Amino acid sequence: MKILHTSDWHVGKVLKGQSRAEEHKAVLAGVIDIARAEQPDLVIVAGDLYDTAAPSSEATRLVTRALTALRRTGADVVAIGGNHDNGPALDALRPWADAAGITLRGGVRENPDEHVIDGTTAGGERWRLAALPFLSQRYAVRALEMYELTAAETNQTYADHLGRVLGRLTEGFTEPDRVHLVTAHLTVTGAATGGGERDAHTVLGYAVPATVFPATAHYVALGHLHRAQRVAGPCPVRYSGSPLAVDFGEQENIPSVTIVEVTASTAARVREVPVTAASALRTVRGTLAQLAEIEAPDAWLRVFVREQPRAGLREEVQELLPRALEIRIDPELVAASGSGTRIAQRSGRSPRELFADYLDSRGHADEGVRELFDELFEEVDH
């Protein structure tokens, strides 16, 4: 059978005030084109369909249309909720999804059998997929209680809980003539973050070892980390990565989807297919004179300016580089100018004095900024 594995669409993403709706339309159209060309038997979307738990109607329309289009290629489609998604809201779409022939699992259900999906390809290959949406630490304990496993002790870790839940969902991975698959939205120890993930859900407390997956699985399709990568484990474990760079920390990533070919008796063969529709993200740095000389790339830009702060500097950079979304004083320059400066003491000092001390500590000599602060403070104070 052939599988198209994708994740972390983050539809509805706004980057430094810039909507990426048109990019998302082009990116998902690219994913659909890949599906039409590859003709997979199964499409797995491993979480974070949306960037926010309260997506706009436009974002919801784009996601549902994309899932429908993927289904119309003839593939079975399974999508799970990620940490950015609202699990109950996704589950509220299940009547629509069921009618469209799409399997949608937003949150963990009381019946574990709902997370075990069986299918057969047009060529007769039977498959079974254990689908685990993102679980917070609190709901990981609740899932164990629902599945009537051994009582969760307070000193057990998140990894313990996830391992036991996955063990319950994959306990039927024993038939030799069936392809056994897992999809989940989580962090595996040792994997590299992409740069734009939500920090609270990638710290070590949320990381699980790859040994939580059974050796009998033919392929594990993961979401949550935005960099496409293979993870060492007892079976083939892989992140597909995001099909577009979500934040500037991901500018070195190569957006793609993963194509997997596997049978019940042969190992998974994996390849990446690039998705190139979104604008690239790039960082440039230099003085104003240097920035004026560069050939601006066709990308959204983060600009590190090697100039002392002053009023109007942002506007000057924006005029030189209209696609600059983030403009900051170069951190290396700030570190150099700030070394050895004294820290303002708050006690007994006026706001004007504190602000003046802050400007001095940053080497900010523009009197216009101090005057503007005085005017604004005067308005607020009276």
Short mmCIF file of C-alpha atoms in Angstrom, two decimals:
data_model
loop_
_atom_site.label_atom_id
_atom_site.label_comp_id
_atom_site.label_asym_id
_atom_site.label_seq_id
_atom_site.Cartn_x
_atom_site.Cartn_y
_atom_site.Cartn_z
CA MET A 1 0.00 0.00 0.00
CA LYS A 2 0.99 3.62 -0.47
CA ILE A 3 0.57 6.26 2.25
CA LEU A 4 0.79 10.06 2.05
CA HIS A 5 1.81 11.39 5.48
CA THR A 6 1.43 15.09 6.26
CA SER A 7 0.92 17.17 9.40
CA ASP A 8 1.14 20.59 11.02
CA TRP A 9 -0.75 22.58 8.43
CA HIS A 10 -1.40 25.40 10.94
CA VAL A 11 -4.13 26.92 8.79
CA GLY A 12 -5.02 30.39 10.08
CA LYS A 13 -1.42 31.24 10.94
CA VAL A 14 -0.63 34.95 11.18
CA LEU A 15 3.10 35.73 11.09
CA LYS A 16 4.03 39.06 12.67
CA GLY A 17 0.68 40.48 11.57
CA GLN A 18 0.87 38.98 8.06
CA SER A 19 -1.98 36.62 7.13
CA ARG A 20 -0.80 33.49 5.35
CA ALA A 21 -4.22 32.47 4.05
CA GLU A 22 -3.26 32.71 0.38
CA GLU A 23 -0.07 30.73 1.01
CA HIS A 24 -2.05 28.05 2.80
CA LYS A 25 -4.45 27.77 -0.14
CA ALA A 26 -1.50 27.29 -2.49
CA VAL A 27 0.27 24.85 -0.13
CA LEU A 28 -2.76 22.64 0.38
CA ALA A 29 -3.47 22.75 -3.36
CA GLY A 30 0.10 21.49 -3.77
CA VAL A 31 -0.49 18.65 -1.30
CA ILE A 32 -3.66 17.70 -3.17
CA ASP A 33 -1.76 17.73 -6.49
CA ILE A 34 0.83 15.39 -4.98
CA ALA A 35 -1.96 13.07 -3.85
CA ARG A 36 -3.45 13.06 -7.33
CA ALA A 37 -0.08 12.23 -8.86
CA GLU A 38 0.94 9.60 -6.28
CA GLN A 39 -2.49 7.99 -5.87
CA PRO A 40 -1.98 6.88 -2.24
CA ASP A 41 -4.30 4.37 -0.65
CA LEU A 42 -4.27 6.28 2.64
CA VAL A 43 -3.66 9.92 3.60
CA ILE A 44 -2.71 10.58 7.23
CA VAL A 45 -2.88 14.13 8.62
CA ALA A 46 -1.09 13.87 11.97
CA GLY A 47 -2.49 16.87 13.80
CA ASP A 48 -2.38 20.67 14.00
CA LEU A 49 -4.71 21.22 11.10
CA TYR A 50 -5.27 24.69 12.55
CA ASP A 51 -2.98 27.22 14.19
CA THR A 52 -5.50 28.14 16.87
CA ALA A 53 -8.16 26.42 18.93
CA ALA A 54 -10.69 28.99 17.66
CA PRO A 55 -10.19 28.96 13.87
CA SER A 56 -11.97 31.44 11.65
CA SER A 57 -14.72 30.36 9.28
CA GLU A 58 -12.27 30.88 6.42
CA ALA A 59 -9.74 28.53 8.03
CA THR A 60 -12.42 25.91 8.71
CA ARG A 61 -13.63 26.12 5.13
CA LEU A 62 -10.08 25.68 3.79
CA VAL A 63 -9.35 22.63 5.97
CA THR A 64 -12.63 20.87 5.22
CA ARG A 65 -12.26 21.51 1.49
CA ALA A 66 -8.70 20.19 1.54
CA LEU A 67 -9.71 17.01 3.37
CA THR A 68 -12.61 16.53 0.95
CA ALA A 69 -10.33 16.99 -2.06
CA LEU A 70 -7.85 14.46 -0.64
CA ARG A 71 -10.69 11.98 -0.20
CA ARG A 72 -11.80 12.54 -3.78
CA THR A 73 -8.44 11.29 -5.02
CA GLY A 74 -9.71 7.85 -3.97
CA ALA A 75 -7.59 7.61 -0.80
CA ASP A 76 -8.87 6.87 2.66
CA VAL A 77 -8.24 9.95 4.80
CA VAL A 78 -7.53 9.94 8.54
CA ALA A 79 -6.90 13.20 10.45
CA ILE A 80 -6.22 13.63 14.17
CA GLY A 81 -6.19 16.64 16.48
CA GLY A 82 -2.93 18.28 17.54
CA ASN A 83 -2.02 20.53 20.45
CA HIS A 84 -3.05 23.65 18.51
CA ASP A 85 -6.42 22.14 17.58
CA ASN A 86 -9.59 22.17 19.62
CA GLY A 87 -10.28 18.43 19.98
CA PRO A 88 -14.00 18.72 20.87
CA ALA A 89 -14.55 21.20 18.03
CA LEU A 90 -12.94 18.78 15.57
CA ASP A 91 -15.08 15.96 16.92
CA ALA A 92 -18.15 18.14 16.36
CA LEU A 93 -17.30 17.90 12.63
CA ARG A 94 -17.42 14.11 12.71
CA PRO A 95 -20.95 13.83 11.24
CA TRP A 96 -19.74 15.82 8.23
CA ALA A 97 -16.52 13.82 8.07
CA ASP A 98 -18.32 10.48 8.28
CA ALA A 99 -20.67 11.51 5.48
CA ALA A 100 -17.65 12.52 3.38
CA GLY A 101 -15.86 9.23 4.06
CA ILE A 102 -13.19 10.94 6.18
CA THR A 103 -12.05 9.59 9.55
CA LEU A 104 -11.63 12.45 12.02
CA ARG A 105 -10.43 12.00 15.61
CA GLY A 106 -10.12 15.29 17.46
CA GLY A 107 -9.76 14.01 21.01
CA VAL A 108 -9.46 10.74 22.88
CA ARG A 109 -12.78 8.90 23.11
CA GLU A 110 -14.03 6.72 25.94
CA ASN A 111 -14.06 3.64 23.74
CA PRO A 112 -10.47 2.86 22.68
CA ASP A 113 -11.76 0.87 19.71
CA GLU A 114 -12.78 4.20 18.11
CA HIS A 115 -9.08 4.94 17.72
CA VAL A 116 -8.35 1.70 15.85
CA ILE A 117 -9.25 2.05 12.17
CA ASP A 118 -9.26 -0.88 9.76
CA GLY A 119 -9.19 -0.75 5.98
CA THR A 120 -8.34 -2.59 2.81
CA THR A 121 -6.69 -1.09 -0.25
CA ALA A 122 -8.06 -1.50 -3.75
CA GLY A 123 -5.30 -4.03 -4.29
CA GLY A 124 -6.42 -6.13 -1.32
CA GLU A 125 -3.79 -5.12 1.25
CA ARG A 126 -5.37 -5.02 4.71
CA TRP A 127 -4.26 -2.34 7.16
CA ARG A 128 -4.92 -1.26 10.73
CA LEU A 129 -4.19 2.22 12.07
CA ALA A 130 -4.01 3.26 15.74
CA ALA A 131 -4.85 6.99 15.76
CA LEU A 132 -3.94 8.96 18.91
CA PRO A 133 -4.70 12.71 18.99
CA PHE A 134 -2.64 15.02 21.18
CA LEU A 135 -3.00 14.29 24.89
CA SER A 136 -2.18 16.83 27.59
CA GLN A 137 -0.76 15.47 30.81
CA ARG A 138 -4.12 15.79 32.54
CA TYR A 139 -6.01 13.97 29.81
CA ALA A 140 -3.35 11.28 29.53
CA VAL A 141 -4.26 10.21 33.07
CA ARG A 142 -7.96 10.44 32.25
CA ALA A 143 -7.48 8.26 29.16
CA LEU A 144 -5.91 5.55 31.30
CA GLU A 145 -8.83 5.67 33.69
CA MET A 146 -11.32 5.44 30.81
CA TYR A 147 -9.58 2.41 29.38
CA GLU A 148 -9.65 0.69 32.77
CA LEU A 149 -5.96 0.01 32.88
CA THR A 150 -3.90 -0.08 36.05
CA ALA A 151 -4.58 3.02 38.17
CA ALA A 152 -2.28 5.89 37.24
CA GLU A 153 0.06 6.70 40.11
CA THR A 154 0.91 10.33 40.78
CA ASN A 155 4.64 9.72 40.40
CA GLN A 156 4.33 8.25 36.92
CA THR A 157 5.51 10.36 34.02
CA TYR A 158 3.71 11.53 30.93
CA ALA A 159 5.78 9.02 28.93
CA ASP A 160 4.48 6.20 31.15
CA HIS A 161 0.90 7.26 30.49
CA LEU A 162 1.38 7.58 26.73
CA GLY A 163 3.16 4.25 26.53
CA ARG A 164 0.30 2.49 28.24
CA VAL A 165 -2.36 4.19 26.11
CA LEU A 166 -0.48 3.27 22.91
CA GLY A 167 -0.01 -0.26 24.23
CA ARG A 168 -3.77 -0.56 24.57
CA LEU A 169 -4.42 0.79 21.08
CA THR A 170 -1.83 -1.46 19.41
CA GLU A 171 -2.42 -4.69 21.30
CA GLY A 172 -4.04 -6.13 18.17
CA PHE A 173 -0.90 -5.62 16.03
CA THR A 174 -0.31 -9.36 15.78
CA GLU A 175 -1.70 -10.49 12.43
CA PRO A 176 1.12 -11.33 9.98
CA ASP A 177 -0.92 -10.49 6.87
CA ARG A 178 -1.90 -6.93 7.85
CA VAL A 179 -0.03 -3.60 7.65
CA HIS A 180 0.10 -2.10 11.15
CA LEU A 181 0.27 1.69 11.41
CA VAL A 182 0.29 4.32 14.16
CA THR A 183 -0.35 8.05 13.96
CA ALA A 184 0.10 10.40 16.92
CA HIS A 185 0.81 14.02 17.74
CA LEU A 186 3.64 14.17 20.27
CA THR A 187 7.33 14.78 20.91
CA VAL A 188 9.77 11.87 20.70
CA THR A 189 12.99 12.09 22.69
CA GLY A 190 15.97 12.80 20.47
CA ALA A 191 14.00 14.35 17.60
CA ALA A 192 14.91 17.85 16.40
CA THR A 193 12.39 20.64 16.76
CA GLY A 194 11.56 22.66 13.68
CA GLY A 195 11.71 26.03 15.39
CA GLY A 196 8.10 27.16 15.50
CA GLU A 197 6.46 24.64 17.82
CA ARG A 198 4.66 25.62 21.00
CA ASP A 199 7.38 25.43 23.66
CA ALA A 200 5.11 24.24 26.47
CA HIS A 201 4.41 21.02 24.58
CA THR A 202 7.96 20.22 23.43
CA VAL A 203 9.78 20.42 26.77
CA LEU A 204 11.16 17.24 28.27
CA GLY A 205 8.07 16.70 30.43
CA TYR A 206 6.13 16.06 27.22
CA ALA A 207 8.78 13.97 25.44
CA VAL A 208 8.34 10.21 25.12
CA PRO A 209 10.90 7.61 24.04
CA ALA A 210 10.43 5.90 20.68
CA THR A 211 10.08 2.62 22.60
CA VAL A 212 6.43 3.52 23.28
CA PHE A 213 5.77 2.28 19.73
CA PRO A 214 5.53 -1.47 19.14
CA ALA A 215 8.12 -3.32 17.09
CA THR A 216 5.21 -4.85 15.17
CA ALA A 217 4.27 -1.48 13.62
CA HIS A 218 5.23 -1.12 9.97
CA TYR A 219 5.23 2.70 10.12
CA VAL A 220 4.57 5.44 12.70
CA ALA A 221 3.31 8.74 11.23
CA LEU A 222 3.94 11.58 13.66
CA GLY A 223 2.99 15.22 13.87
CA HIS A 224 4.03 18.09 16.17
CA LEU A 225 7.68 18.72 15.22
CA HIS A 226 7.89 20.81 12.09
CA ARG A 227 11.11 19.40 10.63
CA ALA A 228 10.80 16.31 8.41
CA GLN A 229 12.93 13.58 9.97
CA ARG A 230 13.31 9.94 10.82
CA VAL A 231 13.55 8.99 14.49
CA ALA A 232 15.41 5.88 15.64
CA GLY A 233 13.05 3.36 17.20
CA PRO A 234 11.90 -0.27 17.26
CA CYS A 235 10.00 0.36 13.99
CA PRO A 236 10.05 3.06 11.28
CA VAL A 237 9.13 6.33 13.08
CA ARG A 238 8.91 9.59 11.17
CA TYR A 239 7.79 13.20 11.31
CA SER A 240 6.54 14.54 7.98
CA GLY A 241 7.20 18.12 9.06
CA SER A 242 5.06 21.09 8.12
CA PRO A 243 4.36 21.75 4.41
CA LEU A 244 5.32 25.40 4.96
CA ALA A 245 7.73 27.20 7.27
CA VAL A 246 5.52 28.36 10.14
CA ASP A 247 7.94 30.78 11.82
CA PHE A 248 11.40 32.26 11.27
CA GLY A 249 12.95 29.53 13.39
CA GLU A 250 12.05 27.16 10.55
CA GLN A 251 13.74 29.00 7.70
CA GLU A 252 16.20 26.17 7.08
CA ASN A 253 13.49 23.49 6.90
CA ILE A 254 12.51 22.01 3.54
CA PRO A 255 8.69 21.80 3.50
CA SER A 256 7.46 18.46 2.19
CA VAL A 257 5.09 15.55 2.57
CA THR A 258 6.19 11.96 3.09
CA ILE A 259 5.30 9.10 0.78
CA VAL A 260 5.49 5.60 2.25
CA GLU A 261 5.22 2.30 0.36
CA VAL A 262 4.85 -0.83 2.47
CA THR A 263 3.28 -4.27 2.55
CA ALA A 264 2.56 -6.66 5.38
CA SER A 265 5.71 -8.61 4.52
CA THR A 266 8.13 -5.88 3.36
CA ALA A 267 9.76 -2.93 5.11
CA ALA A 268 8.50 0.60 4.56
CA ARG A 269 10.16 2.57 1.77
CA VAL A 270 10.06 6.29 2.51
CA ARG A 271 10.67 9.37 0.38
CA GLU A 272 9.98 13.08 0.70
CA VAL A 273 8.13 15.13 -1.90
CA PRO A 274 8.84 18.89 -1.57
CA VAL A 275 6.00 21.41 -1.28
CA THR A 276 7.24 24.72 -2.68
CA ALA A 277 4.15 26.92 -2.86
CA ALA A 278 4.67 29.02 0.28
CA SER A 279 6.96 32.01 0.52
CA ALA A 280 10.31 31.24 2.08
CA LEU A 281 11.36 32.83 5.38
CA ARG A 282 14.80 34.43 5.50
CA THR A 283 16.93 36.47 7.90
CA VAL A 284 19.13 39.32 6.70
CA ARG A 285 21.38 41.58 8.77
CA GLY A 286 23.50 44.67 8.31
CA THR A 287 23.68 48.43 8.60
CA LEU A 288 21.21 50.54 6.66
CA ALA A 289 23.85 51.07 3.98
CA GLN A 290 24.44 47.33 3.72
CA LEU A 291 20.71 46.55 3.65
CA ALA A 292 20.29 49.07 0.83
CA GLU A 293 22.83 47.15 -1.27
CA ILE A 294 21.48 43.60 -0.82
CA GLU A 295 19.34 41.94 -3.43
CA ALA A 296 16.24 41.26 -1.36
CA PRO A 297 15.16 37.60 -1.63
CA ASP A 298 11.61 36.74 -2.66
CA ALA A 299 10.67 35.83 0.90
CA TRP A 300 9.24 37.13 4.14
CA LEU A 301 12.12 38.72 6.00
CA ARG A 302 13.42 39.02 9.53
CA VAL A 303 15.88 41.90 9.63
CA PHE A 304 18.61 42.35 12.23
CA VAL A 305 19.75 45.97 11.94
CA ARG A 306 23.29 46.85 12.96
CA GLU A 307 22.43 50.43 13.97
CA GLN A 308 21.89 52.15 17.29
CA PRO A 309 18.14 52.41 18.07
CA ARG A 310 16.44 55.63 17.08
CA ALA A 311 13.01 56.91 16.19
CA GLY A 312 12.03 56.12 12.59
CA LEU A 313 14.57 53.34 12.10
CA ARG A 314 11.88 50.71 11.53
CA GLU A 315 10.25 52.83 8.83
CA GLU A 316 13.59 53.30 7.07
CA VAL A 317 14.19 49.56 6.99
CA GLN A 318 10.62 48.91 5.84
CA GLU A 319 11.12 51.31 2.95
CA LEU A 320 14.26 49.45 1.88
CA LEU A 321 12.75 45.99 2.41
CA PRO A 322 8.94 46.05 2.04
CA ARG A 323 8.63 42.31 2.87
CA ALA A 324 10.27 42.73 6.26
CA LEU A 325 7.88 41.37 8.89
CA GLU A 326 10.21 41.48 11.89
CA ILE A 327 12.76 44.25 12.40
CA ARG A 328 15.08 44.16 15.39
CA ILE A 329 18.37 45.62 16.48
CA ASP A 330 20.99 42.93 15.86
CA PRO A 331 21.26 40.90 19.11
CA GLU A 332 25.05 40.80 18.69
CA LEU A 333 25.14 44.60 18.67
CA VAL A 334 22.88 44.81 21.72
CA ALA A 335 25.08 42.34 23.62
CA ALA A 336 28.21 44.30 22.80
CA SER A 337 26.79 47.71 23.69
CA GLY A 338 25.09 46.45 26.84
CA SER A 339 28.12 44.83 28.42
CA GLY A 340 29.20 46.44 31.67
CA THR A 341 26.21 48.79 31.88
CA ARG A 342 24.55 49.31 35.19
CA ILE A 343 21.02 48.10 35.88
CA ALA A 344 18.53 50.79 36.78
CA GLN A 345 17.39 50.73 40.37
CA ARG A 346 13.64 51.27 40.61
CA SER A 347 13.39 52.51 44.18
CA GLY A 348 12.88 56.26 44.45
CA ARG A 349 13.22 56.97 40.73
CA SER A 350 10.65 58.50 38.42
CA PRO A 351 9.42 56.73 35.25
CA ARG A 352 11.26 59.35 33.17
CA GLU A 353 14.52 58.59 34.97
CA LEU A 354 14.06 54.85 34.62
CA PHE A 355 13.30 55.16 30.91
CA ALA A 356 16.30 57.45 30.39
CA ASP A 357 18.51 54.94 32.19
CA TYR A 358 17.17 52.16 30.00
CA LEU A 359 17.94 54.13 26.83
CA ASP A 360 21.46 54.85 28.10
CA SER A 361 22.04 51.17 28.85
CA ARG A 362 21.13 50.38 25.23
CA GLY A 363 23.27 53.14 23.73
CA HIS A 364 20.15 54.97 22.54
CA ALA A 365 21.11 58.60 22.04
CA ASP A 366 18.07 59.91 20.12
CA GLU A 367 16.56 62.79 22.12
CA GLY A 368 13.37 62.53 20.10
CA VAL A 369 12.50 59.24 21.76
CA ARG A 370 12.94 60.74 25.24
CA GLU A 371 10.79 63.73 24.30
CA LEU A 372 8.08 61.45 22.89
CA PHE A 373 8.10 59.40 26.11
CA ASP A 374 7.74 62.60 28.14
CA GLU A 375 4.74 63.70 26.05
CA LEU A 376 3.02 60.32 26.30
CA PHE A 377 3.70 60.05 30.02
CA GLU A 378 2.32 63.53 30.56
CA GLU A 379 -0.91 62.54 28.76
CA VAL A 380 -1.35 59.33 30.74
CA ASP A 381 -0.42 60.89 34.07
CA HIS A 382 -2.99 63.64 33.67
#
